[in-house]
């Protein structure tokens, strides 16, 4: 399966589970063997890439500041790019600027995605049953990009993907193994660092730095 084929399937799920007036948001960044795949929940209309008039990358966190605070604190986006993100209102992002931001994501060897690709009009919680509808395709996505480490943000994403009840507060710096297509991927649940979980960003930064230092060294990619 190619990315185009995968995304066409995500388009069909948007009709079933997302807002009809919005487009789904796909994963983007380093698409081949990234150091880390960061997995968030699902997009909302605040991401201007979900609007049907948008012709740039349909990528996570376009026009939204908070997530980039995390990546800047992890030294995964340069200061000048981060400052420009902070200075722009959401509707001031251009398609060209979004491409520039994601070129930096590629250069820093990480991939950003959501477990659920269905864009919603707001940030209300989705039931597990919706995320579970994405698991088959999400596994295809993981196989395509082949990340060295997977970081799962929040209890719900971690529990659905790992297929067991996860409490992030009790699983800090703990590795879970998930086999996909005969390959085992090391996965780490981490506190959700944006939105209602923003007060946990310090813990998320601490844990991801630890994961990069220990897990990536173990994978011989430092």
Coordinates of N, CA and C in Angstrom, one line a residue:
X1 N 0.8 -1.2 0.0 CA 0.0 0.0 0.0 C 0.9 1.2 0.0
X2 N 0.6 2.2 -0.9 CA 1.3 3.5 -0.9 C 0.6 4.5 0.0
X3 N 1.3 5.6 0.2 CA 0.6 6.7 1.0 C -0.6 7.2 0.3
X4 N -0.6 7.3 -1.0 CA -1.8 7.8 -1.7 C -3.0 6.8 -1.5
X5 N -2.7 5.5 -1.6 CA -3.7 4.5 -1.3 C -4.2 4.6 0.1
X6 N -3.3 4.7 1.0 CA -3.7 4.8 2.4 C -4.6 6.0 2.7
X7 N -4.2 7.2 2.2 CA -4.9 8.4 2.4 C -6.3 8.4 1.8
X8 N -6.4 7.7 0.7 CA -7.7 7.5 0.1 C -8.7 6.7 1.0
X9 N -8.1 5.8 1.7 CA -8.9 5.0 2.7 C -9.3 5.9 3.9
X10 N -8.4 6.8 4.3 CA -8.7 7.7 5.4 C -9.8 8.7 4.9
X11 N -9.8 9.0 3.6 CA -10.9 9.9 3.1 C -12.2 9.3 3.3
X12 N -12.3 8.0 3.1 CA -13.6 7.3 3.3 C -14.1 7.3 4.7
X13 N -13.1 7.2 5.6 CA -13.4 7.1 7.1 C -13.8 8.5 7.6
X14 N -13.3 9.6 6.9 CA -13.8 10.9 7.3 C -15.3 11.1 7.0
X15 N -15.8 10.5 6.0 CA -17.2 10.6 5.7 C -18.0 9.9 6.8
X16 N -17.5 8.8 7.3 CA -18.2 8.1 8.3 C -18.1 8.7 9.7
X17 N -16.9 9.2 10.1 CA -16.7 9.5 11.5 C -16.3 11.0 11.7
X18 N -16.1 11.8 10.6 CA -15.7 13.1 10.8 C -16.7 14.1 10.3
X19 N -16.4 15.4 10.4 CA -17.3 16.4 10.0 C -17.3 16.5 8.4
X20 N -18.5 16.5 7.8 CA -18.6 16.4 6.4 C -18.0 17.6 5.7
X21 N -18.0 18.7 6.4 CA -17.4 19.9 5.7 C -15.9 20.0 5.8
X22 N -15.3 19.0 6.5 CA -13.8 19.1 6.7 C -13.2 17.9 6.0
X23 N -11.9 18.0 5.7 CA -11.0 17.0 5.2 C -10.3 16.3 6.3
X24 N -9.9 15.0 6.1 CA -9.1 14.4 7.1 C -7.6 15.0 7.1
X25 N -6.9 14.8 8.2 CA -5.5 15.2 8.3 C -4.7 13.9 8.4
X26 N -3.7 13.9 7.5 CA -2.8 12.7 7.4 C -1.6 12.9 8.2
X27 N -0.8 11.8 8.4 CA 0.5 12.0 9.0 C 1.5 12.6 8.0
X28 N 2.5 13.2 8.5 CA 3.5 13.8 7.6 C 4.8 14.0 8.4
X29 N 5.9 14.2 7.6 CA 7.2 14.4 8.2 C 8.2 13.5 7.5
X30 N 9.1 12.9 8.2 CA 10.1 12.0 7.7 C 9.3 10.6 7.4
X31 N 9.1 10.3 6.2 CA 8.3 9.1 5.8 C 9.1 7.8 5.7
X32 N 10.4 7.8 5.8 CA 11.1 6.6 5.7 C 12.1 6.5 6.9
X33 N 11.8 5.5 7.8 CA 12.6 5.2 8.9 C 12.9 6.4 9.8
X34 N 11.9 7.1 10.3 CA 12.1 8.2 11.2 C 12.6 7.7 12.5
X35 N 13.3 8.5 13.2 CA 13.7 8.2 14.6 C 12.5 7.9 15.5
X36 N 11.5 8.8 15.4 CA 10.4 8.8 16.3 C 9.1 9.0 15.4
X37 N 8.1 8.3 15.7 CA 6.7 8.6 15.2 C 5.9 9.1 16.4
X38 N 5.5 10.3 16.4 CA 4.7 10.9 17.4 C 3.2 10.7 17.1
X39 N 2.4 10.1 18.0 CA 1.0 9.8 17.7 C 0.1 10.5 18.6
X40 N -0.7 11.5 18.1 CA -1.7 12.2 18.8 C -3.1 11.6 18.6
X41 N -4.1 12.3 19.0 CA -5.5 11.7 19.0 C -6.2 11.9 17.6
X42 N -6.8 13.0 17.4 CA -7.5 13.3 16.2 C -7.5 14.8 15.9
X43 N -7.6 15.2 14.7 CA -7.6 16.7 14.4 C -8.9 17.3 14.5
X44 N -8.9 18.7 14.6 CA -10.1 19.5 14.6 C -10.1 20.6 13.6
X45 N -11.2 21.3 13.5 CA -11.3 22.4 12.5 C -10.3 23.5 12.8
X46 N -9.7 23.5 14.0 CA -8.6 24.6 14.3 C -7.4 24.4 13.3
X47 N -7.2 23.2 12.9 CA -6.2 22.9 11.9 C -6.7 23.4 10.6
X48 N -6.1 24.5 10.0 CA -6.6 25.0 8.8 C -6.4 24.1 7.6
X49 N -5.5 23.1 7.7 CA -5.3 22.2 6.6 C -6.6 21.3 6.5
X50 N -7.4 21.2 7.5 CA -8.7 20.4 7.4 C -9.7 21.1 6.5
X51 N -9.5 22.4 6.2 CA -10.5 23.1 5.4 C -10.4 22.7 3.9
X52 N -11.5 22.5 3.2 CA -11.4 22.0 1.9 C -10.8 23.0 0.9
X53 N -10.6 24.2 1.2 CA -10.0 25.2 0.3 C -8.4 25.1 0.4
X54 N -7.9 24.4 1.4 CA -6.5 24.3 1.7 C -5.9 23.4 0.7
X55 N -4.8 23.8 0.0 CA -4.2 23.0 -1.0 C -2.8 22.6 -0.6
X56 N -2.3 23.0 0.6 CA -1.0 22.6 1.1 C -1.0 21.3 1.7
X57 N 0.0 20.9 2.5 CA 0.1 19.6 3.2 C -1.1 19.5 4.2
X58 N -1.8 18.4 4.1 CA -2.9 18.1 5.0 C -2.2 17.4 6.2
X59 N -1.5 18.1 7.0 CA -0.6 17.6 8.0 C -1.1 18.1 9.4
X60 N -0.7 17.4 10.5 CA -1.1 17.8 11.8 C -0.6 19.1 12.3
X61 N -1.4 19.8 13.1 CA -1.0 21.0 13.8 C -0.7 22.2 12.9
X62 N -1.3 22.2 11.7 CA -1.1 23.4 10.8 C -2.0 24.5 11.3
X63 N -1.3 25.7 11.7 CA -2.1 26.8 12.2 C -2.3 26.8 13.7
X64 N -1.8 25.8 14.4 CA -2.0 25.7 15.8 C -0.6 25.7 16.5
X65 N -0.5 26.6 17.5 CA 0.8 26.8 18.2 C 1.3 25.8 19.1
X66 N 0.3 25.3 20.0 CA 0.7 24.6 21.2 C 1.7 23.4 21.0
X67 N 1.4 22.5 20.0 CA 2.2 21.3 19.8 C 3.6 21.7 19.4
X68 N 3.8 22.8 18.8 CA 5.2 23.2 18.4 C 6.0 23.7 19.6
X69 N 5.3 24.1 20.7 CA 6.1 24.3 21.9 C 6.8 23.1 22.3
X70 N 6.1 21.9 22.2 CA 6.8 20.7 22.6 C 8.0 20.4 21.7
X71 N 7.8 20.5 20.4 CA 8.9 20.1 19.5 C 10.0 21.1 19.6
X72 N 9.8 22.4 19.9 CA 10.8 23.3 20.1 C 11.6 23.0 21.4
X73 N 11.0 22.6 22.4 CA 11.6 22.3 23.7 C 12.4 21.0 23.5
X74 N 12.1 20.2 22.6 CA 12.8 18.9 22.3 C 13.9 19.2 21.2
X75 N 14.2 20.4 20.9 CA 15.2 20.8 19.8 C 14.9 20.1 18.5
X76 N 13.6 20.0 18.2 CA 13.2 19.3 16.9 C 12.6 20.3 15.9
X77 N 12.7 21.6 16.2 CA 12.4 22.6 15.3 C 13.3 23.8 15.6
X78 N 13.8 24.5 14.6 CA 14.8 25.6 14.8 C 14.1 26.8 15.4
X79 N 14.8 27.6 16.1 CA 14.3 28.8 16.8 C 13.6 29.7 15.9
X80 N 14.2 30.0 14.7 CA 13.6 31.0 13.8 C 12.2 30.5 13.3
X81 N 12.1 29.2 13.0 CA 10.8 28.7 12.6 C 9.8 28.7 13.7
X82 N 10.3 28.3 14.9 CA 9.4 28.4 16.0 C 8.9 29.8 16.3
X83 N 9.7 30.8 16.2 CA 9.3 32.1 16.5 C 8.3 32.6 15.5
X84 N 8.5 32.2 14.2 CA 7.5 32.5 13.2 C 6.2 31.9 13.5
X85 N 6.2 30.6 13.9 CA 5.0 29.9 14.3 C 4.2 30.7 15.4
X86 N 5.0 31.1 16.4 CA 4.4 31.8 17.6 C 3.9 33.2 17.2
X87 N 4.4 33.8 16.1 CA 4.0 35.1 15.8 C 2.8 35.1 14.9
X88 N 2.4 34.0 14.3 CA 1.3 33.9 13.3 C 0.0 33.5 14.0
X89 N -1.1 34.1 13.6 CA -2.4 33.6 13.9 C -2.6 32.4 13.0
X90 N -3.6 31.5 13.4 CA -3.8 30.3 12.6 C -4.1 30.6 11.1
X91 N -5.0 31.6 10.9 CA -5.3 31.9 9.5 C -4.2 32.6 8.7
X92 N -3.1 32.9 9.4 CA -2.0 33.6 8.7 C -1.0 32.6 8.1
X93 N -1.2 31.3 8.5 CA -0.3 30.3 7.9 C -0.6 30.2 6.4
X94 N 0.4 30.2 5.6 CA 0.2 30.0 4.2 C 0.6 28.5 3.9
X95 N 0.2 28.1 2.7 CA 0.6 26.7 2.3 C 2.1 26.6 2.2
X96 N 2.7 27.6 1.7 CA 4.2 27.6 1.6 C 4.9 27.5 3.0
X97 N 4.3 28.3 4.0 CA 4.9 28.2 5.3 C 4.7 26.8 5.9
X98 N 3.5 26.2 5.7 CA 3.3 24.9 6.3 C 4.3 23.9 5.7
X99 N 4.6 24.0 4.4 CA 5.6 23.2 3.7 C 7.0 23.4 4.3
X100 N 7.3 24.6 4.6 CA 8.6 25.0 5.3 C 8.7 24.3 6.6
X101 N 7.6 24.4 7.4 CA 7.6 23.8 8.8 C 7.9 22.3 8.6
X102 N 7.2 21.6 7.7 CA 7.3 20.2 7.6 C 8.6 19.8 6.9
X103 N 9.2 20.6 6.2 CA 10.6 20.3 5.7 C 11.5 20.2 6.9
X104 N 11.3 21.1 7.9 CA 12.1 21.0 9.2 C 11.8 19.7 9.9
X105 N 10.6 19.3 10.0 CA 10.2 18.0 10.6 C 11.0 16.9 9.9
X106 N 11.0 16.9 8.6 CA 11.7 15.9 7.8 C 13.2 15.9 8.1
X107 N 13.8 17.1 8.2 CA 15.2 17.2 8.4 C 15.6 16.6 9.8
X108 N 14.7 16.8 10.8 CA 14.9 16.3 12.1 C 14.5 14.8 12.3
X109 N 14.1 14.2 11.3 CA 13.9 12.7 11.3 C 12.7 12.3 12.2
X110 N 11.6 13.0 12.2 CA 10.5 12.5 12.9 C 9.2 12.6 12.1
X111 N 8.2 11.9 12.5 CA 6.9 11.8 11.8 C 5.8 12.2 12.8
X112 N 4.9 13.0 12.4 CA 3.8 13.4 13.3 C 2.5 12.9 12.7
X113 N 1.7 12.2 13.5 CA 0.4 11.7 13.0 C -0.6 11.6 14.1
X114 N -1.8 11.3 13.7 CA -2.9 11.1 14.7 C -3.4 9.6 14.5
X115 N -3.8 9.0 15.6 CA -4.4 7.7 15.5 C -5.7 7.7 14.7
X116 N -6.5 8.7 15.0 CA -7.7 8.9 14.2 C -7.5 10.1 13.3
X117 N -7.8 9.9 12.0 CA -7.6 11.0 11.0 C -8.8 11.8 10.8
X118 N -9.9 11.5 11.5 CA -11.2 12.2 11.2 C -11.3 13.5 11.9
X119 N -11.3 14.6 11.1 CA -11.3 16.0 11.6 C -12.7 16.2 12.1
X120 N -12.8 16.8 13.3 CA -14.0 17.2 14.0 C -14.1 18.7 14.1
X121 N -15.3 19.2 14.3 CA -15.5 20.6 14.4 C -15.0 21.2 15.7
X122 N -14.8 20.4 16.7 CA -14.3 20.8 18.0 C -13.5 19.7 18.6
X123 N -13.1 19.9 19.9 CA -12.2 19.0 20.5 C -12.9 18.0 21.5
X124 N -14.2 17.8 21.2 CA -14.9 16.8 22.1 C -14.3 15.4 21.9
X125 N -14.3 14.7 23.0 CA -13.7 13.4 23.0 C -14.4 12.4 22.1
X126 N -13.6 11.6 21.4 CA -14.2 10.5 20.6 C -14.2 9.2 21.4
X127 N -15.1 8.3 21.2 CA -15.1 7.0 21.8 C -14.0 6.1 21.3
X128 N -13.6 5.1 22.1 CA -12.6 4.2 21.7 C -13.0 3.5 20.4
X129 N -14.3 3.3 20.2 CA -14.8 2.5 19.0 C -14.4 3.2 17.7
X130 N -14.4 4.6 17.7 CA -14.0 5.3 16.5 C -12.5 5.1 16.2
X131 N -11.7 5.2 17.3 CA -10.2 5.0 17.1 C -9.9 3.6 16.6
X132 N -10.7 2.6 17.1 CA -10.5 1.2 16.8 C -10.7 1.0 15.3
X133 N -11.6 1.8 14.7 CA -11.9 1.7 13.2 C -10.6 2.1 12.4
X134 N -9.7 2.8 13.0 CA -8.5 3.2 12.3 C -7.3 2.3 12.5
X135 N -7.4 1.3 13.4 CA -6.3 0.5 13.7 C -5.7 -0.2 12.5
X136 N -6.5 -0.8 11.7 CA -6.0 -1.6 10.6 C -5.2 -0.7 9.7
X137 N -5.7 0.5 9.3 CA -5.0 1.4 8.4 C -3.8 2.0 9.1
X138 N -3.9 2.3 10.4 CA -2.8 2.8 11.1 C -1.6 1.9 11.2
X139 N -1.9 0.6 11.3 CA -0.8 -0.4 11.2 C -0.1 -0.4 9.9
X140 N -0.9 -0.2 8.8 CA -0.3 0.0 7.5 C 0.6 1.2 7.4
X141 N 0.1 2.3 8.1 CA 0.9 3.5 8.1 C 2.2 3.3 8.8
X142 N 2.2 2.6 10.0 CA 3.4 2.3 10.7 C 4.4 1.5 9.9
X143 N 3.8 0.5 9.2 CA 4.7 -0.4 8.3 C 5.3 0.4 7.2
X144 N 4.6 1.4 6.7 CA 5.1 2.2 5.6 C 6.3 3.1 6.0
X145 N 6.1 3.7 7.2 CA 7.2 4.6 7.6 C 8.3 3.9 8.4
X146 N 8.0 2.8 9.1 CA 8.9 2.0 9.8 C 9.8 2.8 10.8
X147 N 9.1 3.4 11.8 CA 9.8 4.2 12.8 C 10.6 3.3 13.7
X148 N 11.7 3.9 14.3 CA 12.5 3.2 15.3 C 11.8 3.2 16.6
X149 N 11.1 4.2 17.0 CA 10.4 4.3 18.3 C 9.1 5.0 18.0
X150 N 8.0 4.5 18.7 CA 6.7 5.1 18.6 C 6.4 5.8 20.0
X151 N 6.0 7.0 20.0 CA 5.6 7.7 21.2 C 4.1 8.0 21.1
X152 N 3.3 7.5 22.1 CA 1.9 7.5 22.1 C 1.4 8.5 23.1
X153 N 0.7 9.5 22.7 CA 0.3 10.6 23.6 C -1.1 10.3 24.3
X154 N -1.1 10.2 25.6 CA -2.3 10.0 26.4 C -2.8 8.6 26.6
X155 N -3.6 8.5 27.6 CA -4.2 7.2 28.0 C -5.0 6.5 26.9
X156 N -5.8 7.3 26.2 CA -6.7 6.7 25.2 C -6.0 6.1 24.0
X157 N -5.1 7.0 23.4 CA -4.3 6.5 22.3 C -3.5 5.3 22.6
X158 N -2.8 5.4 23.8 CA -1.9 4.3 24.2 C -2.7 3.0 24.4
X159 N -3.9 3.1 25.1 CA -4.7 1.9 25.4 C -5.2 1.3 24.1
X160 N -5.7 2.1 23.2 CA -6.3 1.6 21.9 C -5.2 0.9 21.1
X161 N -4.1 1.6 20.9 CA -3.0 1.1 20.1 C -2.4 -0.2 20.6
X162 N -2.1 -0.1 22.0 CA -1.4 -1.3 22.6 C -2.4 -2.4 23.0
X163 N -3.7 -2.1 22.9 CA -4.7 -3.2 23.1 C -4.7 -3.6 24.6
X164 N -4.4 -2.7 25.5 CA -4.5 -3.0 26.9 C -4.7 -1.7 27.6
X165 N -5.2 -1.8 28.8 CA -5.5 -0.5 29.6 C -4.2 0.1 30.0
X166 N -4.0 1.3 29.6 CA -2.7 2.0 30.0 C -3.1 3.3 30.8
X167 N -2.3 3.5 31.8 CA -2.3 4.7 32.6 C -1.0 5.3 32.4
X168 N -0.9 6.5 31.7 CA 0.4 7.1 31.4 C 1.2 7.4 32.7
X169 N 0.4 7.8 33.7 CA 1.1 8.2 35.0 C 1.8 7.0 35.6
X170 N 1.4 5.8 35.3 CA 2.0 4.6 35.9 C 2.9 3.9 34.9
X171 N 3.0 4.5 33.7 CA 3.8 3.8 32.7 C 5.0 4.7 32.1
X172 N 5.4 5.7 32.9 CA 6.4 6.6 32.4 C 7.7 5.9 32.2
X173 N 8.3 6.1 31.0 CA 9.6 5.6 30.6 C 9.5 4.1 30.5
X174 N 8.3 3.5 30.4 CA 8.2 2.1 30.2 C 7.9 1.7 28.8
X175 N 8.7 0.7 28.3 CA 8.6 0.3 26.9 C 7.5 -0.8 26.8
X176 N 6.7 -0.7 25.8 CA 5.7 -1.7 25.4 C 6.0 -2.1 24.0
X177 N 6.0 -3.4 23.7 CA 6.3 -3.9 22.4 C 5.0 -4.2 21.6
X178 N 5.0 -3.7 20.3 CA 3.8 -3.9 19.5 C 4.3 -4.5 18.2
X179 N 3.8 -5.7 17.9 CA 4.2 -6.4 16.6 C 3.3 -6.0 15.5
X180 N 3.8 -5.6 14.4 CA 3.0 -5.2 13.2 C 3.8 -5.8 12.0
X181 N 3.1 -6.7 11.2 CA 3.6 -7.3 10.0 C 5.0 -7.9 10.3
X182 N 5.0 -8.7 11.4 CA 6.2 -9.5 11.8 C 7.4 -8.6 12.2
X183 N 7.2 -7.3 12.5 CA 8.2 -6.5 13.1 C 7.7 -6.0 14.4
X184 N 8.6 -5.9 15.4 CA 8.3 -5.5 16.7 C 8.8 -4.0 16.9
X185 N 7.9 -3.2 17.3 CA 8.2 -1.7 17.5 C 8.1 -1.4 19.0
X186 N 9.2 -0.7 19.5 CA 9.1 -0.2 20.9 C 8.2 1.0 21.0
X187 N 7.3 1.0 21.9 CA 6.3 2.0 22.1 C 6.4 2.6 23.5
X188 N 6.2 3.9 23.6 CA 6.2 4.5 24.9 C 5.0 5.4 25.1
X189 N 4.2 5.1 26.1 CA 3.1 6.1 26.4 C 3.7 7.3 27.1
X190 N 3.1 8.5 26.7 CA 3.6 9.7 27.3 C 2.4 10.6 27.6
X191 N 2.5 11.5 28.6 CA 1.5 12.4 28.9 C 1.1 13.3 27.6
X192 N -0.2 13.5 27.5 CA -0.7 14.3 26.4 C -0.3 15.8 26.7
X193 N 0.4 16.5 25.8 CA 1.1 17.7 26.1 C 0.3 19.0 25.7
X194 N -0.8 18.9 25.0 CA -1.5 20.0 24.5 C -3.0 20.0 24.9
X195 N -3.7 21.1 24.6 CA -5.1 21.2 25.0 C -5.2 21.1 26.5
X196 N -6.2 20.3 26.9 CA -6.4 20.1 28.4 C -5.2 19.5 29.1
X197 N -4.3 18.9 28.3 CA -3.1 18.2 28.9 C -1.9 19.1 28.9
X198 N -2.1 20.4 28.6 CA -0.9 21.3 28.5 C -0.1 21.4 29.8
X199 N -0.8 21.2 30.9 CA -0.1 21.3 32.2 C 0.8 20.2 32.4
X200 N 0.8 19.2 31.6 CA 1.7 18.0 31.6 C 2.8 18.1 30.7
X201 N 3.0 19.2 30.0 CA 4.0 19.3 29.0 C 5.4 19.1 29.5
X202 N 5.7 19.6 30.8 CA 7.0 19.4 31.4 C 7.3 17.9 31.5
X203 N 6.3 17.1 32.0 CA 6.5 15.7 32.1 C 6.7 15.0 30.8
X204 N 6.0 15.5 29.8 CA 6.2 14.9 28.4 C 7.6 15.2 27.9
X205 N 8.0 16.4 28.1 CA 9.4 16.8 27.6 C 10.4 15.9 28.3
X206 N 10.3 15.8 29.6 CA 11.2 15.0 30.4 C 11.3 13.5 29.9
X207 N 10.1 13.0 29.7 CA 10.1 11.5 29.3 C 10.6 11.3 27.9
X208 N 10.2 12.2 27.0 CA 10.7 12.1 25.6 C 12.2 12.2 25.5
X209 N 12.8 13.2 26.3 CA 14.2 13.3 26.3 C 14.9 12.0 26.9
X210 N 14.3 11.4 27.9 CA 14.8 10.2 28.4 C 14.7 9.1 27.4
X211 N 13.6 9.0 26.7 CA 13.4 8.0 25.6 C 14.4 8.2 24.5
X212 N 14.7 9.4 24.1 CA 15.7 9.6 23.1 C 17.0 9.2 23.5
X213 N 17.4 9.5 24.8 CA 18.7 9.2 25.3 C 18.9 7.7 25.4
X214 N 17.9 7.0 25.9 CA 18.0 5.6 26.3 C 17.5 4.7 25.2
X215 N 16.3 4.9 24.7 CA 15.8 3.9 23.7 C 16.4 4.1 22.3
X216 N 16.7 5.3 21.9 CA 17.4 5.5 20.6 C 18.8 5.1 20.6
X217 N 19.5 5.2 21.8 CA 20.8 4.7 21.9 C 20.8 3.1 21.8
X218 N 19.8 2.5 22.4 CA 19.6 1.1 22.3 C 19.4 0.6 20.9
X219 N 18.7 1.5 20.1 CA 18.5 1.2 18.7 C 19.7 1.6 17.8
X220 N 20.8 2.0 18.4 CA 22.0 2.4 17.7 C 21.7 3.5 16.6
X221 N 20.9 4.5 17.0 CA 20.6 5.6 16.0 C 21.0 6.9 16.5
X222 N 21.6 7.0 17.7 CA 22.0 8.3 18.2 C 23.1 8.9 17.4

